[in-house]
């Protein structure tokens, strides 16, 4: 359930536009600057994460004891992934487009940490420490020394493939893991854009990442058992998440079940059978759902819901996965839900 912006890779930088949270997080490898600024000029630490003498066998342990994490894309999902990594004590680098985007990203993470403090979920000192572990950058090259890089860009196969092809050349440690936060796209396709398909895996977080405890680990036909074990240990022991496994099929476990439900609610509203408010109230009070389907679609982002639906329909060709015309028209109109202030409901953007 990602909500990310359009992203392309050019000259070692990540370009994003139209993000759910414009400007996403960006950070450089190198020494954290205490969270006080944006670093775009730090060179990768050449003596970290490079192991030229490793065997090439696919069952070698990848990136044992992951402590240096990179996140590509700093929108709603990328910022959340970076935050939970920093809160877990990890050296976290977030890569985005430029210094302006980096400042916006830092503000996004800082605001999330502040909310956690206000709600009594995080001590002020812990929030400050987490922010101090984060450095923001606009250069993919600054991810060279990472042991794990999580891609969290727009749910678009071309954009994600471009990122993986670039990371394969940049990330120096042959045992490093390249993970994708895709909601629905084939992990295999991304792995085959690299020379290390055995080290590519799906690591699908849920929004809001600091709050929701689930992570889906998605393995392709090439993903090694050692890679799977490493990311499961990372997600459970380091981040404190609960892991479920899925094979590499569109939608994985959660979205393969969730998206048809959301689309059914859209079709009900589209037909005039019931209002959006009544549909949501019915599921909240009649089925004890914490949020109705159309409010949930607004939270995810209607563009993201449509993208996942299209991926599911492309793979399975079943009518229940086809995005309804109303959903497609709302996306065309820029009515994307909470991030734009209007979707099936209206939201205060202040």
Coordinates of C-alpha atoms in Angstrom, one line a residue:
X1 CA 0.0 0.0 0.0
X2 CA 2.6 2.4 -1.0
X3 CA 2.1 6.0 -2.0
X4 CA 5.1 7.3 -3.8
X5 CA 6.0 9.8 -6.5
X6 CA 7.2 9.5 -10.1
X7 CA 10.9 8.7 -10.0
X8 CA 13.7 8.4 -12.6
X9 CA 17.4 8.0 -12.3
X10 CA 19.7 10.3 -14.1
X11 CA 23.4 11.0 -13.4
X12 CA 23.4 9.1 -10.2
X13 CA 20.5 11.1 -8.8
X14 CA 16.9 10.1 -8.0
X15 CA 14.3 12.4 -9.6
X16 CA 10.9 12.5 -8.1
X17 CA 7.8 14.5 -8.9
X18 CA 4.2 14.5 -7.8
X19 CA 4.9 12.6 -4.7
X20 CA 2.2 11.9 -2.1
X21 CA 4.5 14.0 0.2
X22 CA 6.2 16.3 -2.3
X23 CA 10.0 16.1 -2.1
X24 CA 10.5 12.9 -0.2
X25 CA 13.5 12.1 2.1
X26 CA 17.0 12.3 0.8
X27 CA 20.2 11.4 2.6
X28 CA 23.9 10.8 1.9
X29 CA 26.1 8.0 3.1
X30 CA 28.8 9.2 5.4
X31 CA 28.7 10.4 8.9
X32 CA 25.3 11.6 10.1
X33 CA 25.2 15.3 10.5
X34 CA 23.0 15.2 13.6
X35 CA 19.8 15.7 11.5
X36 CA 20.6 19.4 11.3
X37 CA 21.0 19.8 7.5
X38 CA 21.1 18.2 4.1
X39 CA 24.2 16.5 2.9
X40 CA 24.7 16.2 -0.9
X41 CA 28.5 16.1 -1.2
X42 CA 29.6 13.2 1.1
X43 CA 31.6 10.5 -0.7
X44 CA 30.9 6.8 0.2
X45 CA 33.2 5.3 2.7
X46 CA 35.2 3.2 0.5
X47 CA 36.5 0.8 3.2
X48 CA 33.0 -0.2 4.3
X49 CA 30.9 -2.9 2.8
X50 CA 33.4 -4.0 0.2
X51 CA 34.4 -7.7 0.3
X52 CA 36.3 -8.7 -2.8
X53 CA 37.2 -12.2 -1.5
X54 CA 33.6 -13.6 -1.1
X55 CA 32.7 -16.8 -2.9
X56 CA 30.1 -16.4 -5.6
X57 CA 27.9 -19.2 -4.3
X58 CA 24.3 -18.0 -3.9
X59 CA 23.9 -19.5 -0.4
X60 CA 26.6 -17.3 1.2
X61 CA 25.1 -15.2 4.0
X62 CA 24.2 -11.7 2.7
X63 CA 25.0 -8.6 4.7
X64 CA 25.1 -10.4 8.0
X65 CA 24.3 -8.0 10.9
X66 CA 22.7 -5.3 8.8
X67 CA 23.5 -1.9 10.3
X68 CA 23.8 0.4 7.3
X69 CA 20.5 0.9 5.4
X70 CA 19.6 2.9 2.4
X71 CA 16.1 4.0 1.2
X72 CA 15.5 5.2 -2.3
X73 CA 12.4 7.4 -2.4
X74 CA 11.3 9.6 0.5
X75 CA 7.6 10.0 0.0
X76 CA 5.0 8.6 2.4
X77 CA 6.4 5.1 2.4
X78 CA 10.1 5.8 2.0
X79 CA 10.1 8.3 4.9
X80 CA 8.3 5.8 7.1
X81 CA 10.7 3.0 6.3
X82 CA 13.6 5.3 7.0
X83 CA 12.1 6.4 10.3
X84 CA 11.6 2.9 11.6
X85 CA 15.2 2.0 10.6
X86 CA 16.6 5.0 12.4
X87 CA 14.5 4.4 15.5
X88 CA 15.9 0.9 15.5
X89 CA 19.4 2.4 15.8
X90 CA 20.5 1.9 12.2
X91 CA 22.7 4.3 10.1
X92 CA 20.1 5.3 7.6
X93 CA 20.6 7.0 4.2
X94 CA 17.6 8.3 2.3
X95 CA 18.1 9.2 -1.4
X96 CA 15.9 11.7 -3.2
X97 CA 16.1 14.3 -5.9
X98 CA 17.9 17.4 -4.5
X99 CA 18.5 19.6 -1.5
X100 CA 15.0 21.1 -1.6
X101 CA 13.4 17.6 -1.6
X102 CA 15.8 16.6 1.1
X103 CA 14.7 19.4 3.4
X104 CA 11.1 18.5 2.8
X105 CA 11.9 14.9 3.6
X106 CA 13.6 15.7 6.8
X107 CA 10.7 17.8 7.9
X108 CA 8.4 14.9 7.1
X109 CA 10.3 12.5 9.3
X110 CA 10.7 15.1 12.0
X111 CA 7.0 15.8 12.0
X112 CA 6.3 12.0 12.3
X113 CA 8.7 11.7 15.2
X114 CA 7.1 14.7 16.9
X115 CA 3.7 13.1 16.6
X116 CA 5.0 9.9 18.2
X117 CA 6.4 12.0 21.1
X118 CA 3.1 13.9 21.6
X119 CA 1.2 10.7 21.7
X120 CA 3.5 9.2 24.3
X121 CA 4.8 6.5 21.9
X122 CA 8.4 7.8 21.9
X123 CA 10.6 9.6 24.3
X124 CA 11.9 13.0 23.2
X125 CA 15.5 11.8 23.5
X126 CA 14.8 8.8 21.4
X127 CA 13.2 10.9 18.7
X128 CA 16.3 13.2 18.6
X129 CA 18.6 10.2 18.4
X130 CA 16.7 8.8 15.5
X131 CA 16.8 12.0 13.6
X132 CA 20.5 12.3 14.2
X133 CA 21.1 8.9 12.6
X134 CA 19.6 10.2 9.3
X135 CA 21.5 12.0 6.6
X136 CA 19.7 13.2 3.4
X137 CA 21.1 13.2 -0.1
X138 CA 20.2 13.5 -3.8
X139 CA 22.9 11.1 -5.0
X140 CA 22.4 7.4 -5.5
X141 CA 26.2 7.1 -5.3
X142 CA 25.9 7.8 -1.6
X143 CA 24.4 4.4 -1.1
X144 CA 27.6 2.6 -2.2
X145 CA 28.5 1.3 1.3
X146 CA 25.0 0.2 2.3
X147 CA 24.3 -3.4 3.4
X148 CA 20.6 -3.2 2.6
X149 CA 18.8 -0.8 0.2
X150 CA 15.1 -0.6 0.1
X151 CA 13.5 0.9 -3.0
X152 CA 10.3 2.8 -2.3
X153 CA 9.6 4.8 -5.5
X154 CA 6.5 5.1 -7.6
X155 CA 4.6 1.9 -8.4
X156 CA 5.8 1.9 -11.9
X157 CA 7.7 -1.0 -13.5
X158 CA 10.0 1.1 -15.6
X159 CA 10.9 3.5 -12.8
X160 CA 11.6 0.6 -10.4
X161 CA 13.7 -1.3 -12.9
X162 CA 15.8 1.7 -13.6
X163 CA 16.5 2.2 -9.9
X164 CA 17.5 -1.5 -9.5
X165 CA 19.8 -1.4 -12.5
X166 CA 21.5 1.7 -11.1
X167 CA 21.8 0.3 -7.6
X168 CA 23.4 -2.9 -9.0
X169 CA 26.3 -0.8 -10.3
X170 CA 26.6 1.4 -7.2
X171 CA 26.2 -0.8 -4.2
X172 CA 29.7 -2.2 -3.6
X173 CA 29.2 -5.1 -1.3
X174 CA 28.4 -8.2 -3.4
X175 CA 26.5 -9.6 -0.4
X176 CA 24.3 -6.5 0.0
X177 CA 20.5 -7.0 -0.3
X178 CA 18.4 -5.0 -2.7
X179 CA 14.8 -4.9 -1.6
X180 CA 11.7 -3.5 -3.1
X181 CA 8.7 -2.1 -1.3
X182 CA 6.4 -2.7 -4.3
X183 CA 2.8 -3.4 -3.5
X184 CA 2.2 -5.6 -6.5
X185 CA 4.9 -5.7 -9.2
X186 CA 6.9 -8.9 -9.8
X187 CA 10.1 -9.1 -7.8
X188 CA 11.6 -11.3 -10.5
X189 CA 11.5 -8.5 -13.0
X190 CA 13.5 -6.2 -10.7
X191 CA 16.0 -8.9 -9.9
X192 CA 16.6 -9.6 -13.5
X193 CA 17.6 -5.9 -14.0
X194 CA 20.6 -6.7 -11.8
X195 CA 23.5 -9.1 -11.8
X196 CA 22.5 -10.3 -8.3
X197 CA 19.0 -11.6 -8.6
X198 CA 19.7 -14.0 -5.7
X199 CA 20.1 -10.9 -3.5
X200 CA 16.8 -9.2 -4.6
X201 CA 13.7 -9.6 -2.5
X202 CA 10.4 -8.0 -1.8
X203 CA 10.1 -6.2 1.6
X204 CA 6.6 -4.8 1.6
X205 CA 5.8 -2.5 4.5
X206 CA 2.4 -1.1 5.3
X207 CA 1.2 2.5 5.8
X208 CA 1.8 4.1 8.2
X209 CA 5.1 2.2 8.6
X210 CA 5.9 3.3 12.1
X211 CA 2.5 2.1 13.3
X212 CA 1.6 -1.0 11.4
X213 CA 3.5 -4.1 12.4
X214 CA 3.3 -6.2 9.3
X215 CA 6.0 -6.8 6.6
X216 CA 5.5 -9.1 3.6
X217 CA 8.7 -10.9 2.5
X218 CA 8.3 -11.8 -1.2
X219 CA 10.8 -14.2 -2.8
X220 CA 11.3 -14.7 -6.5
X221 CA 12.5 -17.9 -8.2
X222 CA 16.1 -16.6 -7.9
X223 CA 16.0 -15.2 -4.3
X224 CA 18.4 -17.3 -2.2
X225 CA 17.4 -18.9 1.1
X226 CA 20.2 -16.9 2.8
X227 CA 18.8 -13.6 1.5
X228 CA 15.3 -14.6 2.7
X229 CA 16.6 -15.5 6.1
X230 CA 18.6 -12.3 6.4
X231 CA 15.7 -10.0 5.6
X232 CA 13.3 -11.9 7.9
X233 CA 15.8 -11.6 10.7
X234 CA 16.2 -7.9 9.9
X235 CA 12.5 -7.2 9.9
X236 CA 11.7 -9.2 13.0
X237 CA 14.7 -8.8 15.3
X238 CA 15.9 -5.4 14.3
X239 CA 12.7 -3.6 13.3
X240 CA 10.3 -5.5 15.6
X241 CA 7.9 -6.3 12.8
X242 CA 5.8 -9.4 12.1
X243 CA 6.7 -11.2 8.8
X244 CA 4.5 -13.2 6.5
X245 CA 5.9 -14.9 3.4
X246 CA 4.5 -14.7 -0.1
X247 CA 5.4 -16.1 -3.4
X248 CA 6.1 -13.7 -6.2
X249 CA 2.7 -13.1 -7.6
X250 CA 0.8 -9.9 -8.1
X251 CA -0.6 -8.4 -5.0
X252 CA 1.2 -10.9 -2.7
X253 CA -1.0 -11.9 0.2
X254 CA -2.6 -8.7 1.6
X255 CA -3.3 -6.7 -1.6
X256 CA -4.5 -9.8 -3.5
X257 CA -7.3 -9.9 -0.8
X258 CA -7.7 -6.2 -0.1
X259 CA -7.8 -4.6 -3.5
X260 CA -10.9 -6.5 -4.8
X261 CA -12.7 -5.4 -1.6
X262 CA -11.8 -1.8 -2.2
X263 CA -12.8 -2.0 -5.9
X264 CA -16.2 -3.5 -4.9
X265 CA -16.8 -0.5 -2.7
X266 CA -15.9 1.9 -5.5
X267 CA -18.3 0.1 -7.8
X268 CA -21.1 0.3 -5.2
X269 CA -20.5 4.1 -4.9
X270 CA -20.2 4.4 -8.7
X271 CA -23.6 2.7 -9.3
X272 CA -25.4 5.0 -6.8
X273 CA -26.4 2.0 -4.7
X274 CA -25.1 3.8 -1.6
X275 CA -23.1 6.9 -0.7
X276 CA -19.4 6.8 0.2
X277 CA -20.2 7.8 3.8
X278 CA -22.8 5.0 4.2
X279 CA -20.6 2.4 2.6
X280 CA -17.8 3.3 5.1
X281 CA -20.1 3.5 8.1
X282 CA -21.6 0.2 7.2
X283 CA -18.3 -1.6 7.2
X284 CA -17.0 0.2 10.3
X285 CA -20.1 -0.4 12.5
X286 CA -21.4 -3.5 10.8
X287 CA -18.2 -5.4 10.5
X288 CA -16.0 -3.8 13.1
X289 CA -13.5 -2.5 10.5
X290 CA -11.4 0.3 11.9
X291 CA -11.8 2.2 8.7
X292 CA -14.3 1.9 5.8
X293 CA -13.0 0.8 2.4
X294 CA -13.3 4.2 0.7
X295 CA -11.6 6.0 3.5
X296 CA -8.9 3.4 3.3
X297 CA -8.6 3.8 -0.4
X298 CA -8.2 7.6 0.2
X299 CA -5.5 6.9 2.7
X300 CA -3.6 4.5 0.4
X301 CA -3.9 7.0 -2.5
X302 CA -6.3 6.3 -5.3
X303 CA -3.5 6.4 -7.8
X304 CA -1.8 3.6 -5.9
X305 CA -5.0 1.6 -5.6
X306 CA -5.5 1.9 -9.4
X307 CA -1.9 0.9 -10.1
X308 CA -2.1 -2.2 -7.9
X309 CA -5.5 -3.1 -9.5
X310 CA -4.0 -2.8 -13.0
X311 CA -1.0 -5.1 -12.0
X312 CA -3.5 -7.6 -10.6
X313 CA -5.7 -7.5 -13.7
X314 CA -2.6 -7.8 -16.0
X315 CA -1.5 -10.9 -14.3
X316 CA -4.8 -12.7 -13.6
X317 CA -7.3 -11.3 -16.1
X318 CA -10.2 -11.6 -13.7
X319 CA -12.9 -9.0 -13.6
X320 CA -12.8 -8.4 -9.9
X321 CA -9.3 -6.9 -10.3
X322 CA -10.2 -4.4 -13.0
X323 CA -10.1 -0.8 -11.8
X324 CA -13.6 0.7 -12.2
X325 CA -14.1 3.7 -14.5
X326 CA -14.9 6.1 -11.6
X327 CA -11.5 5.2 -9.9
X328 CA -9.6 5.9 -13.2
X329 CA -11.5 9.2 -13.7
X330 CA -10.7 10.4 -10.2
X331 CA -7.0 9.6 -10.7
X332 CA -7.1 11.5 -14.0
X333 CA -8.7 14.5 -12.2
X334 CA -6.0 14.5 -9.5
X335 CA -8.5 13.5 -6.8
X336 CA -6.2 11.1 -5.1
X337 CA -7.5 11.0 -1.5
X338 CA -5.9 12.4 1.6
X339 CA -2.6 13.5 -0.1
X340 CA -4.5 15.9 -2.3
X341 CA -7.3 16.8 0.1
X342 CA -10.1 15.2 -1.8
X343 CA -11.0 11.6 -2.9
X344 CA -14.2 9.8 -1.9
X345 CA -14.1 12.2 1.1
X346 CA -12.7 15.7 1.7
X347 CA -9.8 16.3 4.0
X348 CA -8.3 19.3 5.7
X349 CA -4.9 19.9 4.2
X350 CA -3.8 22.3 7.0

